[in-house]
Amino acid sequence: MPLVKMKEILDHAEKNQYGVGAFSVANMEMVLGAIRAAEELLSPLILQIAEVRLKHSPLHIIGPAMVAAAKAAKVPVAVHFDHGLTEEKIREALEIGFSSIMYDGSHHSLEENMKQTIKMAAIAREYGATVEAEIGQVAGSEDGSVDLEGMITSVEEAKQFVAETEVDALAVAIGNAHGLYKGEPNLRFDRLEELDREVKTPLVLHGGSGISEEDFRRCIRYGIRKINVATATFNKVIQTVNEEAPFKDYFSYHERMIEAAAENVKRHVRMFQSEGRVEEVKNYV
């Protein structure tokens, strides 16, 4: 199955009312684990890495591995550059072969966010890539370096944003947060339902780690099609390694990291209801 565009995966999910996991990876083991899980459960998959993570996982090293793994997979896989902040890195990801990018201008004013998104979207479309953007502001930050306050997405601003930028997917803020939640997540389902009704573009939920299965399913009912998962995978790998240490050799450690990542991906795939969708997606794309 060749590398696919994220738009194709999300459009099928929109048509059939399910969610697709976008799993952040930090090394080869997580890439292999995510692919293994998707192949076992016959689920489409989105592999991603955010720009702030590149200080740990350089794009010129991990990017080609992600693309190669996607091309060799037996299921449809999109490779996504998440929370792109700079034109330089967005272009680098596209040159490597990423089939999707997100430009994150949520820290700008609405007007500046639209202006910069239109610019980055034009670059992405030169490569035939899917474009995601964000409006409102998801609490926390992708790497936990700052504690941003959340800003709930306005329905009218979202409608204007999509009309002017023509993005393929829109990340919204409904009380969700990056990283681990400090208390119980308090999601604004009323606002999400309004956004789903008024914005005719697949919606994206950032900050998926820590949300209950019931709330994930409710988000999916109200239009969320891409769900980002990062912290849950990282923590599952750490927990597994700590519990099973010491390892006798590097390669048993390596294999256990892959298995731990796969276990977390499978758990979320089942929650998001994308299990068994592969043949449908293959026929759709």
Coordinates of C-alpha atoms in Angstrom, one line a residue, residues 109-266:
S109 CA -4.4 37.0 15.6
L110 CA -7.1 35.6 13.4
E111 CA -6.0 37.7 10.5
E112 CA -2.3 36.8 10.8
N113 CA -3.1 33.2 11.3
M114 CA -5.2 33.2 8.1
K115 CA -2.4 35.0 6.2
Q116 CA 0.3 32.7 7.2
T117 CA -1.8 29.6 6.8
I118 CA -2.7 30.6 3.2
K119 CA 1.0 31.0 2.5
M120 CA 2.0 27.6 4.0
A121 CA -0.9 25.9 2.3
A122 CA 0.2 27.2 -1.1
I123 CA 3.7 25.6 -0.4
A124 CA 2.1 22.3 0.7
R125 CA -0.1 22.1 -2.4
E126 CA 2.9 22.4 -4.6
Y127 CA 3.7 18.9 -3.3
G128 CA 0.1 17.7 -3.4
A129 CA 0.1 17.5 0.4
T130 CA -2.8 17.8 2.8
V131 CA -3.1 20.9 5.0
E132 CA -4.2 21.2 8.6
A133 CA -4.3 24.4 10.7
E134 CA -5.5 25.4 14.1
I135 CA -7.9 28.1 15.4
G136 CA -8.5 28.8 19.0
Q137 CA -5.7 27.7 21.3
V138 CA -5.2 24.2 22.8
A139 CA -4.0 24.5 26.4
G140 CA -0.5 23.5 27.3
S141 CA 2.2 23.1 24.6
E142 CA 3.3 20.2 22.4
D143 CA 6.6 19.6 24.3
G144 CA 5.4 20.8 27.7
S145 CA 7.9 23.7 27.7
V146 CA 5.2 26.3 28.3
D147 CA 1.8 26.2 30.0
L148 CA -0.5 28.0 27.5
E149 CA -4.0 28.9 28.6
G150 CA -6.7 27.4 26.3
M151 CA -8.9 29.5 24.2
I152 CA -12.2 28.0 23.0
T153 CA -12.6 28.1 19.2
S154 CA -15.3 30.5 18.0
V155 CA -17.8 29.1 15.5
E156 CA -17.9 32.2 13.4
E157 CA -14.1 32.6 13.3
A158 CA -13.8 28.9 12.3
K159 CA -16.2 29.3 9.4
Q160 CA -14.4 32.4 8.2
F161 CA -11.0 30.7 8.6
V162 CA -12.0 27.6 6.6
A163 CA -13.7 29.7 3.9
E164 CA -10.6 31.9 3.4
T165 CA -7.8 29.3 3.8
E166 CA -9.5 26.2 2.3
V167 CA -7.6 23.9 4.6
D168 CA -8.3 20.2 4.5
A169 CA -8.6 19.7 8.3
L170 CA -9.1 22.1 11.2
A171 CA -7.8 21.6 14.8
V172 CA -10.2 23.1 17.3
A173 CA -9.9 24.0 21.0
I174 CA -12.8 22.7 23.1
G175 CA -11.1 22.5 26.5
N176 CA -8.6 19.9 25.4
A177 CA -4.9 20.2 26.4
H178 CA -1.5 18.9 25.3
G179 CA 0.3 16.6 27.6
L180 CA -1.2 15.2 30.8
Y181 CA -4.4 16.9 32.1
K182 CA -4.1 18.5 35.6
G183 CA -7.6 17.4 36.4
E184 CA -10.5 15.6 34.7
P185 CA -10.8 16.9 31.1
N186 CA -13.8 19.3 30.8
L187 CA -14.6 19.3 27.1
R188 CA -17.1 21.7 25.5
F189 CA -19.2 19.2 23.6
D190 CA -21.8 21.9 23.0
R191 CA -19.2 24.0 21.1
L192 CA -17.9 21.0 19.2
E193 CA -21.5 20.1 18.1
E194 CA -21.9 23.7 16.8
L195 CA -18.5 23.5 15.0
D196 CA -19.4 20.2 13.4
R197 CA -22.7 21.6 12.2
E198 CA -21.3 24.8 10.8
V199 CA -17.8 23.9 9.5
K200 CA -17.8 21.5 6.6
T201 CA -14.2 20.3 7.1
P202 CA -12.9 17.3 9.1
L203 CA -12.1 18.4 12.7
V204 CA -9.0 17.5 14.6
L205 CA -8.6 17.0 18.4
H206 CA -5.1 17.7 19.8
G207 CA -4.3 16.6 23.3
G208 CA -5.8 13.2 23.2
S209 CA -3.8 11.6 26.1
G210 CA -6.0 11.3 29.2
I211 CA -9.4 11.6 27.6
S212 CA -11.8 8.8 28.4
E213 CA -13.1 6.3 25.8
E214 CA -16.6 7.6 26.3
D215 CA -15.5 11.2 25.6
F216 CA -13.4 10.1 22.6
R217 CA -16.5 8.4 21.1
R218 CA -18.6 11.5 21.8
C219 CA -16.0 13.7 20.1
I220 CA -16.2 11.4 17.1
R221 CA -20.0 11.6 17.0
Y222 CA -19.6 15.4 16.8
G223 CA -17.2 15.5 13.9
I224 CA -13.7 14.8 15.2
R225 CA -11.9 12.7 12.6
K226 CA -8.2 13.0 13.5
I227 CA -7.2 12.5 17.1
N228 CA -3.6 13.2 18.1
V229 CA -1.9 10.9 20.6
A230 CA 1.6 11.5 21.9
T231 CA 2.1 11.5 25.6
A232 CA 0.2 8.2 26.1
T233 CA 2.6 6.4 23.8
F234 CA 5.7 7.9 25.3
N235 CA 4.5 7.1 28.8
K236 CA 3.5 3.5 27.8
V237 CA 7.0 2.9 26.5
I238 CA 8.7 4.3 29.7
Q239 CA 6.3 2.4 32.0
T240 CA 7.0 -0.9 30.2
V241 CA 10.7 -0.5 30.2
N242 CA 10.9 0.5 33.8
E243 CA 8.7 -2.4 34.9
E244 CA 10.6 -5.0 33.0
A245 CA 14.2 -3.7 33.6
P246 CA 16.9 -4.9 33.7
F247 CA 17.0 -6.3 30.1
K248 CA 19.6 -9.0 29.3
D249 CA 20.5 -7.4 26.0
Y250 CA 19.8 -4.4 23.8
F251 CA 17.7 -6.3 21.3
S252 CA 15.1 -7.6 23.8
Y253 CA 14.9 -4.0 25.0
H254 CA 14.4 -2.8 21.4
E255 CA 11.7 -5.3 20.8
R256 CA 9.8 -4.5 24.0
M257 CA 9.8 -0.8 23.1
I258 CA 8.2 -1.7 19.7
E259 CA 5.6 -3.9 21.5
A260 CA 4.8 -1.2 24.1
A261 CA 4.2 1.4 21.4
A262 CA 2.1 -1.1 19.4
E263 CA 0.0 -1.9 22.5
N264 CA -0.9 1.8 23.0
V265 CA -1.7 2.3 19.4
K266 CA -4.0 -0.7 19.3

